[in-house]
PDB file of C-alpha atoms in Angstrom:
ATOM      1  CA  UNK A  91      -7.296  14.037  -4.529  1.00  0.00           C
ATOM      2  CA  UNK A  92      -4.769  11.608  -6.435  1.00  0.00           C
ATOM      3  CA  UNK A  93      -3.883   8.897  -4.253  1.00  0.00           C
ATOM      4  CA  UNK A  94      -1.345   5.805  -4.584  1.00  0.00           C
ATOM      5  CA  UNK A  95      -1.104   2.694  -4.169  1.00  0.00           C
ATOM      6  CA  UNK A  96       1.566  -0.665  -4.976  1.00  0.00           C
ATOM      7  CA  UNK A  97      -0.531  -3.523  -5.977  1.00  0.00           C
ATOM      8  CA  UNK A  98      -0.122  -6.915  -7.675  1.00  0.00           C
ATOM      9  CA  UNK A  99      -0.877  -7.508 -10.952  1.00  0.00           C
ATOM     10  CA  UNK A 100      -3.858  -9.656 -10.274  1.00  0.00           C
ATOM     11  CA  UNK A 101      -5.306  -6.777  -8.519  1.00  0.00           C
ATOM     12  CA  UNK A 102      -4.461  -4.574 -11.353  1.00  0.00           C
ATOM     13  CA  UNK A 103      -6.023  -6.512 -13.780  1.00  0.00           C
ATOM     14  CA  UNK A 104      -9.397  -7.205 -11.449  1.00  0.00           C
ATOM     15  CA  UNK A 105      -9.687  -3.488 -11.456  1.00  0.00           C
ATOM     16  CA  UNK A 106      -9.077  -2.522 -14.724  1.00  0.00           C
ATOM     17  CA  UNK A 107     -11.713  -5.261 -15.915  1.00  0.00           C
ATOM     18  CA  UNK A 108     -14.158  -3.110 -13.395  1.00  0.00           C
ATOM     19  CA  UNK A 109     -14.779  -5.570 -10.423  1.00  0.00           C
ATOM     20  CA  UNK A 110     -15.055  -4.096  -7.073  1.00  0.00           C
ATOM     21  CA  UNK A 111     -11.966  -5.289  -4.898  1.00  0.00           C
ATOM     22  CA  UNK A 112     -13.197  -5.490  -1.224  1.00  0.00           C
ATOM     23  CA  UNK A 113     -10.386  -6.217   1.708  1.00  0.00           C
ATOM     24  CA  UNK A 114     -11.852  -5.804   5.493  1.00  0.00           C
ATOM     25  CA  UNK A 115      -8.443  -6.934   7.035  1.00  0.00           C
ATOM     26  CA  UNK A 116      -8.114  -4.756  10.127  1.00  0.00           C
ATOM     27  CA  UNK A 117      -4.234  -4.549   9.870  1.00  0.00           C
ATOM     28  CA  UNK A 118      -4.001  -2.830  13.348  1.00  0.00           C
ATOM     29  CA  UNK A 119      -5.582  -5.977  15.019  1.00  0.00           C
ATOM     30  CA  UNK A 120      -2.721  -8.086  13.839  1.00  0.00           C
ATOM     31  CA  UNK A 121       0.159  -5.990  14.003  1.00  0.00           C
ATOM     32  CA  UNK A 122      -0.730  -3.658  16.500  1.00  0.00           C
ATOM     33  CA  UNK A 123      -2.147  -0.332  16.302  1.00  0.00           C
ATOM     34  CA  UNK A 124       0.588   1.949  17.216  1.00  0.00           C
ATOM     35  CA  UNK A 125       1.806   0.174  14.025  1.00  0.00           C
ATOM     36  CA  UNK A 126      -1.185   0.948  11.714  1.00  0.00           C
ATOM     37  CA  UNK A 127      -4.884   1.926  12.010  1.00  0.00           C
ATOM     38  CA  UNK A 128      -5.344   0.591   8.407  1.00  0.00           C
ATOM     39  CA  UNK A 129      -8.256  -1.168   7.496  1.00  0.00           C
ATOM     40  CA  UNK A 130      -8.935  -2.762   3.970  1.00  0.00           C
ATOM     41  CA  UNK A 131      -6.251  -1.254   1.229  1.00  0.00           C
ATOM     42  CA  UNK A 132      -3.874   1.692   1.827  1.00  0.00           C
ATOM     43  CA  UNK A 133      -3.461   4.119  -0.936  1.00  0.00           C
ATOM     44  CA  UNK A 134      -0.711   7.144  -0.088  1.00  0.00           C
ATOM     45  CA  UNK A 135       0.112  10.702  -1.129  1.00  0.00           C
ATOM     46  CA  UNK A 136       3.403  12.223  -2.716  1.00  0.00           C
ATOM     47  CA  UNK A 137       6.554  10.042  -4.490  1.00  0.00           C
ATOM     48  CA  UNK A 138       6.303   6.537  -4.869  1.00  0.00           C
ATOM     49  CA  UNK A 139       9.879   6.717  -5.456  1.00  0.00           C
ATOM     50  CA  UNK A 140      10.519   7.554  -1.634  1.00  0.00           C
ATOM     51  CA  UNK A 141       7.369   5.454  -0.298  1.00  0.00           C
ATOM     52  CA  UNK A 142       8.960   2.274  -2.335  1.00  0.00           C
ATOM     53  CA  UNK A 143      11.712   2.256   0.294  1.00  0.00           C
ATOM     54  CA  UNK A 144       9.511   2.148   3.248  1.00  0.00           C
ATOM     55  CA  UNK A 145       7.125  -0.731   1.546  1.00  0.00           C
ATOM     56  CA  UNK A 146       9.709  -2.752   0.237  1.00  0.00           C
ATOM     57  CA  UNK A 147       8.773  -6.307   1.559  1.00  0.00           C
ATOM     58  CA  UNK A 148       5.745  -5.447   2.838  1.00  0.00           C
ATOM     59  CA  UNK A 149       3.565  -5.090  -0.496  1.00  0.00           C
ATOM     60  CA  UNK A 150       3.605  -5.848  -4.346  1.00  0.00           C
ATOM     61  CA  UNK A 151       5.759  -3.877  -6.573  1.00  0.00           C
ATOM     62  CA  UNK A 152       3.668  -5.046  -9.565  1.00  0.00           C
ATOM     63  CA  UNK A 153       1.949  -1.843  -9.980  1.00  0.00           C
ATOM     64  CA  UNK A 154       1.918   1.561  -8.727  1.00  0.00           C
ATOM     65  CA  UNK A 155      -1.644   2.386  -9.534  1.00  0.00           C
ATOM     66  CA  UNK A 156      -2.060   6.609  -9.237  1.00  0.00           C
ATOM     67  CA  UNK A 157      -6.180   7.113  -9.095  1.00  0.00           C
ATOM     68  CA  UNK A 158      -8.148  10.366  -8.594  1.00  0.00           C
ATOM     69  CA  UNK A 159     -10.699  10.242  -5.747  1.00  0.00           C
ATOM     70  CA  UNK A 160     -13.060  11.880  -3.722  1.00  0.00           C
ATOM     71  CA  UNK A 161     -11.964  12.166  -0.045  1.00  0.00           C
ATOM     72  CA  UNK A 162     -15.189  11.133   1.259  1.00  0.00           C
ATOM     73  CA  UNK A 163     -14.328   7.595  -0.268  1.00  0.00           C
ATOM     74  CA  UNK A 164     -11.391   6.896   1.658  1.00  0.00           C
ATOM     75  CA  UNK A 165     -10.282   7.088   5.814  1.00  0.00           C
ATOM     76  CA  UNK A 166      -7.344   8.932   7.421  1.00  0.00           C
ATOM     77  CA  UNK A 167      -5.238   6.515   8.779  1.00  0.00           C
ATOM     78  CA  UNK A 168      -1.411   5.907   9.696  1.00  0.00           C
ATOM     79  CA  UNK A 169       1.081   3.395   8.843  1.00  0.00           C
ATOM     80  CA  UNK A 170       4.814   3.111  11.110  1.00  0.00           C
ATOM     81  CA  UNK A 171       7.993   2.631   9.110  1.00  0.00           C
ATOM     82  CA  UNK A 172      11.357   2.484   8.779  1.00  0.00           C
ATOM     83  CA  UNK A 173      13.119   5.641   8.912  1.00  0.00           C
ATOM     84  CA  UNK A 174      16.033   6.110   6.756  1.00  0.00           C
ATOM     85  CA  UNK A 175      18.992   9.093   6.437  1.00  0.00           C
ATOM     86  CA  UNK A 176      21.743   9.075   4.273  1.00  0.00           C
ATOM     87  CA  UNK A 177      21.182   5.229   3.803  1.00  0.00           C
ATOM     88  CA  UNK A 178      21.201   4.831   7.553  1.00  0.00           C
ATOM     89  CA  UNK A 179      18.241   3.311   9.597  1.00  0.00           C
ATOM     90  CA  UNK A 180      17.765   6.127  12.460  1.00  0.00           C
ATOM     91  CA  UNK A 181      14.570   5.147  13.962  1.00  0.00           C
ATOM     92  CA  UNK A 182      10.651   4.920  12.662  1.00  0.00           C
ATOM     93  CA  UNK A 183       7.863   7.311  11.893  1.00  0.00           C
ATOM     94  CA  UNK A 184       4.502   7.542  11.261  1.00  0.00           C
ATOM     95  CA  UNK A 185       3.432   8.479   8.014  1.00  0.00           C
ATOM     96  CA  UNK A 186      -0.215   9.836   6.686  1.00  0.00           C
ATOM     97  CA  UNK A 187      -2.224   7.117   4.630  1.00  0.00           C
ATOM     98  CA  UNK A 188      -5.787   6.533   3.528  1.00  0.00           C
ATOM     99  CA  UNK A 189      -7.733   3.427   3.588  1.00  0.00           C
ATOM    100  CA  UNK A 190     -10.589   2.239   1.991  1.00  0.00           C
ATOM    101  CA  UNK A 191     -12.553  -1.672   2.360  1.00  0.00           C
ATOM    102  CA  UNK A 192     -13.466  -1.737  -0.963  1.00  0.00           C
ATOM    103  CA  UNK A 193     -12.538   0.080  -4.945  1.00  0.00           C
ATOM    104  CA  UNK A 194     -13.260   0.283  -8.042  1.00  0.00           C
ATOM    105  CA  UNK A 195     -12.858   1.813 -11.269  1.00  0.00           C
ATOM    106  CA  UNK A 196     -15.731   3.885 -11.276  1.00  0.00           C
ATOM    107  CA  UNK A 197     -14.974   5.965  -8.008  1.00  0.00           C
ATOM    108  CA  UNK A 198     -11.366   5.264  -7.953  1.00  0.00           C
ATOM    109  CA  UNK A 199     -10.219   6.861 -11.200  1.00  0.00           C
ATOM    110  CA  UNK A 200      -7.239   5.966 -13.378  1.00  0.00           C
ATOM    111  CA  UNK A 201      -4.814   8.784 -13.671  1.00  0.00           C
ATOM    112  CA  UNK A 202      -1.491   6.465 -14.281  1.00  0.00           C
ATOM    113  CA  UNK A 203      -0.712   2.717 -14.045  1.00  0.00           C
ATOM    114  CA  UNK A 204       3.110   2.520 -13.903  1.00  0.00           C
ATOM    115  CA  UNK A 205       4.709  -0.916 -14.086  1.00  0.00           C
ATOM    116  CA  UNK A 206       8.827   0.538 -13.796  1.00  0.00           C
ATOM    117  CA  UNK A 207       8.926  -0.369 -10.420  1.00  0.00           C
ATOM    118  CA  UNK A 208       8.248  -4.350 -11.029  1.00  0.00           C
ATOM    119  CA  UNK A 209      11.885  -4.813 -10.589  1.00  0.00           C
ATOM    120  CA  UNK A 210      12.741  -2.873  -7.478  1.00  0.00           C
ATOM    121  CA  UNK A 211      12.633  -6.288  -5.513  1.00  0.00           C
ATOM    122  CA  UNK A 212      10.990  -8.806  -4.310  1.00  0.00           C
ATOM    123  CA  UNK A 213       6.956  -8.673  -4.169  1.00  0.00           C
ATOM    124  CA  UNK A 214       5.661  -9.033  -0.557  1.00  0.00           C
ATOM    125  CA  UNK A 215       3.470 -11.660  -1.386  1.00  0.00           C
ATOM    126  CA  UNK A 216       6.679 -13.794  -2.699  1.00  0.00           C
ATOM    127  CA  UNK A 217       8.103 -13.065   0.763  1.00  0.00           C
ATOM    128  CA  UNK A 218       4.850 -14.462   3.076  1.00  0.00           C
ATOM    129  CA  UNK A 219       5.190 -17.565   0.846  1.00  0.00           C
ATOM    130  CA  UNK A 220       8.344 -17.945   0.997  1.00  0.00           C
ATOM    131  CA  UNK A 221       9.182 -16.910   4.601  1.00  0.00           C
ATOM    132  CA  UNK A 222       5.807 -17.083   6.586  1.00  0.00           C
ATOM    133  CA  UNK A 223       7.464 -17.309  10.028  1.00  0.00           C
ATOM    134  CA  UNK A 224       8.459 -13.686   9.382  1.00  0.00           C
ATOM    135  CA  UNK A 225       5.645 -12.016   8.791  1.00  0.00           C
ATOM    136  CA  UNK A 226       3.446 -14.122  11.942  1.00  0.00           C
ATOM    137  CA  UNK A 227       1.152 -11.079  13.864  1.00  0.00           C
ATOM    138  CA  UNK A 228       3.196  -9.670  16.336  1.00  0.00           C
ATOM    139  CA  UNK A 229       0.444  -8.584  18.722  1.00  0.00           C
TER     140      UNK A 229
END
């Protein structure tokens, strides 16, 4: 299955060079699990053009990392966001992700590493810095 995923360009470069990237962060636990049953790093199907909308602020625009895998190596989960029509916020919905604690390389292959959406706004992790009173666990 080809997956997706936003990432920095630290993390970009850490996997191209072939280290194993390992994340346990039970996202749930801190924001609340009707908000996400993620644990570890979230990858998505179908057009990172559309998902960039609902992860704007939240992750790193660096990257949008496109990898073929084998299902067995990653976890159904869900993420809530913003739901948007006709430029209009109308409510929230749950969308279909997979999650995995750790990646690499070998398992997770390449297919595409496309930087053209380093400039749709501000990284995430520029935000937390920047703003960490926003982004304190809501649970």
């Amino acid at each position: 299955m080809i997956l997706h995923r936003f990432c920095s360009q630290v993390e970009y470069d850490k996997y191209m060079a072939g280290e194993p990237l390992v994340n346990e962060k039970d996202h749930g636990a801190e924001r609340g699990y009707q908000a996400t049953t993620a644990v570890g790093f979230c990858f998505f199907v179908g057009d990172p053009e559309k998902r960039k909308h609902q992860l704007s602020g939240i992750v790193d625009f660096d990257v949008c990392l496109s990898v073929e895998v084998d299902p067995s190596q990653v976890q159904f989960c869900h993420g809530r966001y913003t739901l948007w029509q006709n430029g209009q916020q109308v409510g929230s919905e749950k969308v279909l992700e997979f999650c995995t604690t750790s990646y690499n390389n070998r398992d997770f292959k390449l297919v595409k590493a496309d930087k053209s959406f380093s400039g749709y706004c501000v990284n995430g992790s520029v935000l937390r810095d920047l703003f960490p009173v926003l982004f304190l666990p809501t649970k």
